CSV table of C-alpha atoms in Angstrom, one decimal:
chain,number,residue,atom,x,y,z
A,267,UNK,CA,-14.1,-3.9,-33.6
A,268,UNK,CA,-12.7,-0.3,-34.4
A,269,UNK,CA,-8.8,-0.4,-34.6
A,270,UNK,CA,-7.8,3.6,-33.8
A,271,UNK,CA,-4.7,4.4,-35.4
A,272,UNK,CA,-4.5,8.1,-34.0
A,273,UNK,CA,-4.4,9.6,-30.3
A,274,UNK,CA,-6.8,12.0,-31.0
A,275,UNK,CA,-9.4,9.4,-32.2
A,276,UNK,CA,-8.7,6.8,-29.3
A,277,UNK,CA,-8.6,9.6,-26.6
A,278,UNK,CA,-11.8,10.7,-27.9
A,279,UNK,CA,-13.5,7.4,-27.9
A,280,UNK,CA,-11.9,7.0,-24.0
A,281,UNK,CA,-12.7,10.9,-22.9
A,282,UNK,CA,-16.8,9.8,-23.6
A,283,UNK,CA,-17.0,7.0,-21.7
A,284,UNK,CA,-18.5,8.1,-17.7
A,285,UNK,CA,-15.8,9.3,-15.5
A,286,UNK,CA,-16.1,6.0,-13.4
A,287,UNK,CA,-15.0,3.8,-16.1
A,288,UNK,CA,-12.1,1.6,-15.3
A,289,UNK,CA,-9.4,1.0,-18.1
A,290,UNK,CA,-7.2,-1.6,-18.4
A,291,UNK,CA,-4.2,-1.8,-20.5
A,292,UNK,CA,-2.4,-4.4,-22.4
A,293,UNK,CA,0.4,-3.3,-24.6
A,294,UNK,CA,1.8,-5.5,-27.2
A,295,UNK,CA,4.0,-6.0,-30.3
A,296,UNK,CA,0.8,-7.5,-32.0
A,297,UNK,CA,1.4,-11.7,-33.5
A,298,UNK,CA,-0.9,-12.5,-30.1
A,299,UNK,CA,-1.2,-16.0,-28.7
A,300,UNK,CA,-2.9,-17.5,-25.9
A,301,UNK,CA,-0.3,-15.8,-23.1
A,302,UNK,CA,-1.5,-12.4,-24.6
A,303,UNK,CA,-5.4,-13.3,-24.5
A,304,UNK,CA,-4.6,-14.7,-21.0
A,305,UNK,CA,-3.6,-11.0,-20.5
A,306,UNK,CA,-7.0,-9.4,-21.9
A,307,UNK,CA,-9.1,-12.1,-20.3
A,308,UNK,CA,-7.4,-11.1,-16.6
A,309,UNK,CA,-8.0,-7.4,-17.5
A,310,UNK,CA,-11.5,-7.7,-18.6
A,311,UNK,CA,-12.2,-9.1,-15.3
A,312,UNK,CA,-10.6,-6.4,-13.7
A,313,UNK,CA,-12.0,-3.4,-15.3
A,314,UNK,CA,-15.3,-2.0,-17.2
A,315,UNK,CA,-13.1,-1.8,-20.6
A,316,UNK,CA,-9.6,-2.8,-22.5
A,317,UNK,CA,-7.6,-0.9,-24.6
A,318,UNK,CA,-5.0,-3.5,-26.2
A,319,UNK,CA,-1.9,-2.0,-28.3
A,320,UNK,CA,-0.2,-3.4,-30.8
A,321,UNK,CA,2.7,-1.5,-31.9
A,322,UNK,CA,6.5,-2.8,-32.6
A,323,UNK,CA,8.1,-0.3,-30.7
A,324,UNK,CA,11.5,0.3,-32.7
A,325,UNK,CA,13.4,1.8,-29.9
A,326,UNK,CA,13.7,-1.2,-27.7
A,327,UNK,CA,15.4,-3.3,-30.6
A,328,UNK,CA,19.0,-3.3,-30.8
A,329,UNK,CA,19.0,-5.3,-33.6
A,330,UNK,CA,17.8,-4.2,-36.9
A,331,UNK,CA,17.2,-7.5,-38.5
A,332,UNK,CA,15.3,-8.5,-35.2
A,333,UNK,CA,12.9,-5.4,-35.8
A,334,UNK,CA,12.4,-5.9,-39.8
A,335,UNK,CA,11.9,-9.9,-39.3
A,336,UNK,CA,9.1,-9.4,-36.0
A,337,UNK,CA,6.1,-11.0,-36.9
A,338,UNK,CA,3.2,-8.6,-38.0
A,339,UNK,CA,-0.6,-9.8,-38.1
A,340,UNK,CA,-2.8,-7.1,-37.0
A,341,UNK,CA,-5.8,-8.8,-39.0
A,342,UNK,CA,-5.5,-12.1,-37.0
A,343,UNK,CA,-4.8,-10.3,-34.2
A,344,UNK,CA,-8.1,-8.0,-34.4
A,345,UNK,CA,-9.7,-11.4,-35.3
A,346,UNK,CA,-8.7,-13.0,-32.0
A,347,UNK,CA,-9.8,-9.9,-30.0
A,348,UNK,CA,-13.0,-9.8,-31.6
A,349,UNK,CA,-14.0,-13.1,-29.8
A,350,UNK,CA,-13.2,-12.1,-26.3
A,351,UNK,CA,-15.9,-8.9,-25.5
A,352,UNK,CA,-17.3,-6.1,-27.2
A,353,UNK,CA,-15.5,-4.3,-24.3
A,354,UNK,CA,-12.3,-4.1,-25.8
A,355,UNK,CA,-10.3,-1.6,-28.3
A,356,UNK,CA,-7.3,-1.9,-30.4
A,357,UNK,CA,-4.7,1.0,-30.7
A,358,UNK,CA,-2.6,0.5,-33.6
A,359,UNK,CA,-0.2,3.5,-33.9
A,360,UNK,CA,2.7,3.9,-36.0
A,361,UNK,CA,6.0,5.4,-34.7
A,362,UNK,CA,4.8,8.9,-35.8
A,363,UNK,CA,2.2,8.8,-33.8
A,364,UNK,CA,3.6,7.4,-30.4
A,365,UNK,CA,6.8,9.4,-30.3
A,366,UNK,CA,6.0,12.6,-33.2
A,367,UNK,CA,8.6,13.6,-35.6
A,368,UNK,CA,11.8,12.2,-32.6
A,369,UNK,CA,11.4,8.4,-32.9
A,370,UNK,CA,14.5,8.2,-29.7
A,371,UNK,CA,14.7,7.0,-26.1
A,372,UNK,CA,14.7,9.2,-23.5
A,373,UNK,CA,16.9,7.8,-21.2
A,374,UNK,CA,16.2,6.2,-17.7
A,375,UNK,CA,18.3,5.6,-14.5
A,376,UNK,CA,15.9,2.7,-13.0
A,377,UNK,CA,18.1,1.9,-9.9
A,378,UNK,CA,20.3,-0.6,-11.7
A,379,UNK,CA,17.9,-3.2,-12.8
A,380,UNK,CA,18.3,-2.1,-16.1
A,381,UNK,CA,21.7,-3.1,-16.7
A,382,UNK,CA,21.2,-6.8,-15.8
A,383,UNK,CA,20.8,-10.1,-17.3
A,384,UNK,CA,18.9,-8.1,-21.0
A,385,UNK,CA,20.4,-4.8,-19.9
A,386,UNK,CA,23.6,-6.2,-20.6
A,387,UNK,CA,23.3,-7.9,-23.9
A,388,UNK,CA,20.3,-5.4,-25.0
A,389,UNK,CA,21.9,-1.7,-25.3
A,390,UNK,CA,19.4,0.6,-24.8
A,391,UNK,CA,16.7,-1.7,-24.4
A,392,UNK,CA,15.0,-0.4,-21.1
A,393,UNK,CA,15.2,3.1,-22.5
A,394,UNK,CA,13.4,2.3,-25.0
A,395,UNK,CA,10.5,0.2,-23.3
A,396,UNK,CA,10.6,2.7,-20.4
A,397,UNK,CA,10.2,5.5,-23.2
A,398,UNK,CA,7.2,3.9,-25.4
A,399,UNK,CA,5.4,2.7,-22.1
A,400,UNK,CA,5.3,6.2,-21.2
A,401,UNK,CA,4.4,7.5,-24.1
A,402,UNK,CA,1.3,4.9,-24.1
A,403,UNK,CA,0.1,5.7,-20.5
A,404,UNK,CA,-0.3,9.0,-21.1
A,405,UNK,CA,-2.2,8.6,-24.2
A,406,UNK,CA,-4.3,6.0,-22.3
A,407,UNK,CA,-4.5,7.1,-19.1
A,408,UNK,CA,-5.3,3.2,-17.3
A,409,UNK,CA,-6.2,2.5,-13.8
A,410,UNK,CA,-4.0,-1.3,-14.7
A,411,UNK,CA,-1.8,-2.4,-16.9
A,412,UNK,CA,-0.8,-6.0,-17.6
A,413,UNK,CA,2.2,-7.8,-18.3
A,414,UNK,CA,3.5,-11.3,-18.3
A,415,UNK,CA,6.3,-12.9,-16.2
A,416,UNK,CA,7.8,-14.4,-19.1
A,417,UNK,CA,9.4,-10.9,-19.6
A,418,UNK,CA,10.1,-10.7,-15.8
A,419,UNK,CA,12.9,-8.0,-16.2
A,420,UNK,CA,10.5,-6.2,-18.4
A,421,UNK,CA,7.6,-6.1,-15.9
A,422,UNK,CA,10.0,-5.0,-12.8
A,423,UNK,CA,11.0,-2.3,-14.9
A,424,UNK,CA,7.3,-1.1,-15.6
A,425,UNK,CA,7.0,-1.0,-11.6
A,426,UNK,CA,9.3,1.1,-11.4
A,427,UNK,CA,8.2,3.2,-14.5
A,428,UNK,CA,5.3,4.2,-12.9
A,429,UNK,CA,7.0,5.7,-9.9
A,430,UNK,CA,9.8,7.6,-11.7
A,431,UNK,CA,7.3,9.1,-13.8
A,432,UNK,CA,4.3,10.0,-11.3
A,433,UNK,CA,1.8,7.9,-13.0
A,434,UNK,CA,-1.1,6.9,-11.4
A,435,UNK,CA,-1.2,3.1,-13.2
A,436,UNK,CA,-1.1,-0.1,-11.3
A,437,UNK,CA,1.0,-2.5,-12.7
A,438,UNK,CA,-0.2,-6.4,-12.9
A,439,UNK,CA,2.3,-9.3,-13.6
A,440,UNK,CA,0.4,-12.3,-15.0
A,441,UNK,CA,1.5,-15.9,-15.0
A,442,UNK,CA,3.8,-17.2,-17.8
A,443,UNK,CA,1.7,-19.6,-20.2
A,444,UNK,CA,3.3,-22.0,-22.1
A,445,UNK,CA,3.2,-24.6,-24.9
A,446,UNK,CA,2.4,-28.2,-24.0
A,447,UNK,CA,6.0,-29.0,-24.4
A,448,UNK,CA,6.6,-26.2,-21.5
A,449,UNK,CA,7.8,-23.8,-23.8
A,450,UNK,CA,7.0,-19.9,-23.2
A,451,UNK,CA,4.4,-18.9,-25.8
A,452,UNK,CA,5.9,-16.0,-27.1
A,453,UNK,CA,5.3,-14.0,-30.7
A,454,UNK,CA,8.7,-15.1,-31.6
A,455,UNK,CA,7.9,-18.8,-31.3
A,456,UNK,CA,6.0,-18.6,-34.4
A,457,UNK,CA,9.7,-18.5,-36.8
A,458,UNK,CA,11.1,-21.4,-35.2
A,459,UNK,CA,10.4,-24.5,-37.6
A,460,UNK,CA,8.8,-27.5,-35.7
A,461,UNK,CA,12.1,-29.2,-35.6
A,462,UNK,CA,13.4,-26.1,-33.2
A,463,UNK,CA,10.3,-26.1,-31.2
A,464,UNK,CA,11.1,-29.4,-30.2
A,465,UNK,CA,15.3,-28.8,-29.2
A,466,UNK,CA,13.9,-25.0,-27.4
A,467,UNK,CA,12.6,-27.6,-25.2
A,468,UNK,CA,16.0,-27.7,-23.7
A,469,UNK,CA,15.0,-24.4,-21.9
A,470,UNK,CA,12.3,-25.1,-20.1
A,471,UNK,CA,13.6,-28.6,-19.0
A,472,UNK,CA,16.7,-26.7,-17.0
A,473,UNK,CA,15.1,-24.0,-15.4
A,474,UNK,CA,12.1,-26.9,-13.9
A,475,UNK,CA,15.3,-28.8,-12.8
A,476,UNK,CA,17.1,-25.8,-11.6
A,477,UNK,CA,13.9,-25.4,-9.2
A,478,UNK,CA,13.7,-28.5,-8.4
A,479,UNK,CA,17.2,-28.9,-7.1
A,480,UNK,CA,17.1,-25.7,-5.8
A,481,UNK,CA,16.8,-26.4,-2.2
A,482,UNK,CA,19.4,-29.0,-2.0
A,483,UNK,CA,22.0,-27.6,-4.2
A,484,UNK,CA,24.3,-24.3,-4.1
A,485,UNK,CA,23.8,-22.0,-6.5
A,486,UNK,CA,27.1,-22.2,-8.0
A,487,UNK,CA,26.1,-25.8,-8.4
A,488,UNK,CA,23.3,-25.1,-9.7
A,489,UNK,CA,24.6,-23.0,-12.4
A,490,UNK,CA,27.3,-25.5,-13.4
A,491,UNK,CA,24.6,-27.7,-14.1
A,492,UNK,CA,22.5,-25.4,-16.3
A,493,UNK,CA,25.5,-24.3,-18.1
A,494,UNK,CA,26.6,-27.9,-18.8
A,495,UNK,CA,23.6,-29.1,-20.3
A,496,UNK,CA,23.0,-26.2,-22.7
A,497,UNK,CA,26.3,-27.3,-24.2
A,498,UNK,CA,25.6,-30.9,-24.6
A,499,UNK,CA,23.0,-29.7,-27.1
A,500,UNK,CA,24.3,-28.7,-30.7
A,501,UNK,CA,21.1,-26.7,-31.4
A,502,UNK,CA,20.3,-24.5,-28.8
A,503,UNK,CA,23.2,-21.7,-28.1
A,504,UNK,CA,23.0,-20.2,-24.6
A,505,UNK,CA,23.4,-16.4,-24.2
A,506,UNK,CA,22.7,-16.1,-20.3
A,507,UNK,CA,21.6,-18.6,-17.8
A,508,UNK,CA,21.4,-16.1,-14.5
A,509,UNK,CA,19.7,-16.8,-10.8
A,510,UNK,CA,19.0,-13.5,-9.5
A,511,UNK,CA,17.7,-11.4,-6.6
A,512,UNK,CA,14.0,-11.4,-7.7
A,513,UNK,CA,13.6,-7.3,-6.3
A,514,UNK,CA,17.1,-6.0,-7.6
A,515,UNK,CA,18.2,-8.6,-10.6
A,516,UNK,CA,21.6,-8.9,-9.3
A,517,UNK,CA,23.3,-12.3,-9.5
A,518,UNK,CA,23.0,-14.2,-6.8
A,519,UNK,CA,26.2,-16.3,-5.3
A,520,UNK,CA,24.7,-17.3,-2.3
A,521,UNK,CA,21.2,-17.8,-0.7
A,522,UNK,CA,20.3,-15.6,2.2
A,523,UNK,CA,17.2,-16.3,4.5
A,524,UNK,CA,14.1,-14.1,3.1
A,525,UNK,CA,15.0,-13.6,-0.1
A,526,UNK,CA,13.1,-14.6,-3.1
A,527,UNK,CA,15.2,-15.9,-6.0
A,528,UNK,CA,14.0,-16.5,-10.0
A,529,UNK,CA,16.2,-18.4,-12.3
A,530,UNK,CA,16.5,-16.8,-16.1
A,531,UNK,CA,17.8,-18.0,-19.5
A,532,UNK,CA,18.3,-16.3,-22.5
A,533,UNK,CA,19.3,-18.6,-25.8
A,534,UNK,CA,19.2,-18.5,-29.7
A,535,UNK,CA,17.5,-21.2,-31.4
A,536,UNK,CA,19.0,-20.7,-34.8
A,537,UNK,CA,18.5,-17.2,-35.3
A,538,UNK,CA,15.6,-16.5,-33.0
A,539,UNK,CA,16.3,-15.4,-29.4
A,540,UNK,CA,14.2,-16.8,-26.6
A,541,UNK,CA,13.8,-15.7,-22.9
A,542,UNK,CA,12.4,-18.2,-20.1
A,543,UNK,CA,12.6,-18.0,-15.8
A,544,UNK,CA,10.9,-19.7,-13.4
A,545,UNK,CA,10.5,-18.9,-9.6
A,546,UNK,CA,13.1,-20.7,-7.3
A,547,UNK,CA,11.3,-20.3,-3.7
């Protein structure tokens, strides 16, 4: 499998393909698991080829220790590809190459969703995923791209990417896959220690009850709850546990007939930061 490293050498491998090819698109921070490969699996069904990115975008991190310690394994991630079809190919760029000699944000006004629930504890964050997935789209030019629920907020903001920026790119959200202990595969699962895996339970467990008592409970009831048993555990520390507006990402204090409402959570299991939600309704 060719990993490109350049524009110029991906765009000339994607300008010789016929004109009817369909491209699908799966960007990524690399360290792939099986929610990732559910990703390229869904996109290779959809379209004649894949181009998969795996690039740790430095303007979306707010915290510098956060960008140095995210896990890198472009071998095993090739290796993984590799497996799947010979339909697929890896762009690998580094932060020269995405964003030229300016490595900065350009900055976004995406209707307010961006300054909820990771807008607020994430400065700068949605500039800086709205800014790389630009960059990425016009390198790559896909009819789809493909992102996971798991970063909900993330996927939202895509959607309305696209619009702002006139790009002709459908965005797909794919179900959340998780660990057989219900926990959200995610890249950064791989520094928690098994011990941790097993207390980042605890995340899971309240957003499945949260939906459960969903129906019969208020919200502010149901928050209270959620609250409550993140502090009866000692190894999990809660940043956010939000139920919002599924279309604007506002919390939600009531329920209101016709609206579609998502439960979120956002905690540090020792030093790693996780992020969960599950659909209420």
């Amino acid at each position: 499998m060719k990993v490109f490293t350049t524009k110029k050498e991906l765009q000339e491998k994607l300008y010789a393909m016929p004109i009817e090819t369909s491209i699908g698109f799966v960007p990524t921070m690399g360290a792939l698991h099986h929610g990732h490969i559910s990703l390229v699996k869904t996109a290779l069904i959809e379209n004649d080829h894949v181009v998969v990115s795996i690039f740790v975008n430095p303007t979306q991190f707010d915290n510098t220790g956060d960008l140095v310690n995210y896990p890198r394994t472009l071998n095993d991630d090739v290796a993984l590809l590799e497996g799947l079809s010979s339909n697929i190919t890896v762009f690998a760029p580094t932060p020269e190459e995405v964003y030229g000699t300016n490595v900065a944000s350009k900055r976004y006004d995406f209707g307010g969703i961006e300054n909820e629930m990771e807008g607020k504890h994430r400065k700068g964050h949605f500039d800086g995923v709205g800014t790389v997935l630009t960059h990425l789209f016009r390198i790559i030019e896909p009819s789809k791209a493909y992102f996971g629920e798991k970063d909900f907020q993330q996927l939202q903001i895509a959607r309305k990417l696209v619009l702002i920026e006139n790009m002709p790119v459908q965005v797909v959200g794919c179900p959340i896959l998780r660990e057989s202990n219900g926990l959200a595969m995610s890249s950064r699962n791989k520094r928690l220690t098994p011990e941790q895996r097993e207390h980042a339970t605890i995340i899971y467990e309240v957003l499945e009850q949260t939906r459960k008592n969903f129906h019969q409970d208020s919200i502010p009831e149901l928050t209270k709850a959620a609250k409550e048993a993140f502090e009866g555990n000692q190894y999990v520390q809660l940043e956010y546990f939000d139920i919002a507006d599924v279309d604007t990402l506002t919390t939600a204090h009531s329920k209101e007939e016709g609206q579609k409402y998502r439960a979120f959570v956002a905690a540090f299991v020792g030093e790693v930061r996780l992020i969960d939600n599950v659909a209420l309704n």
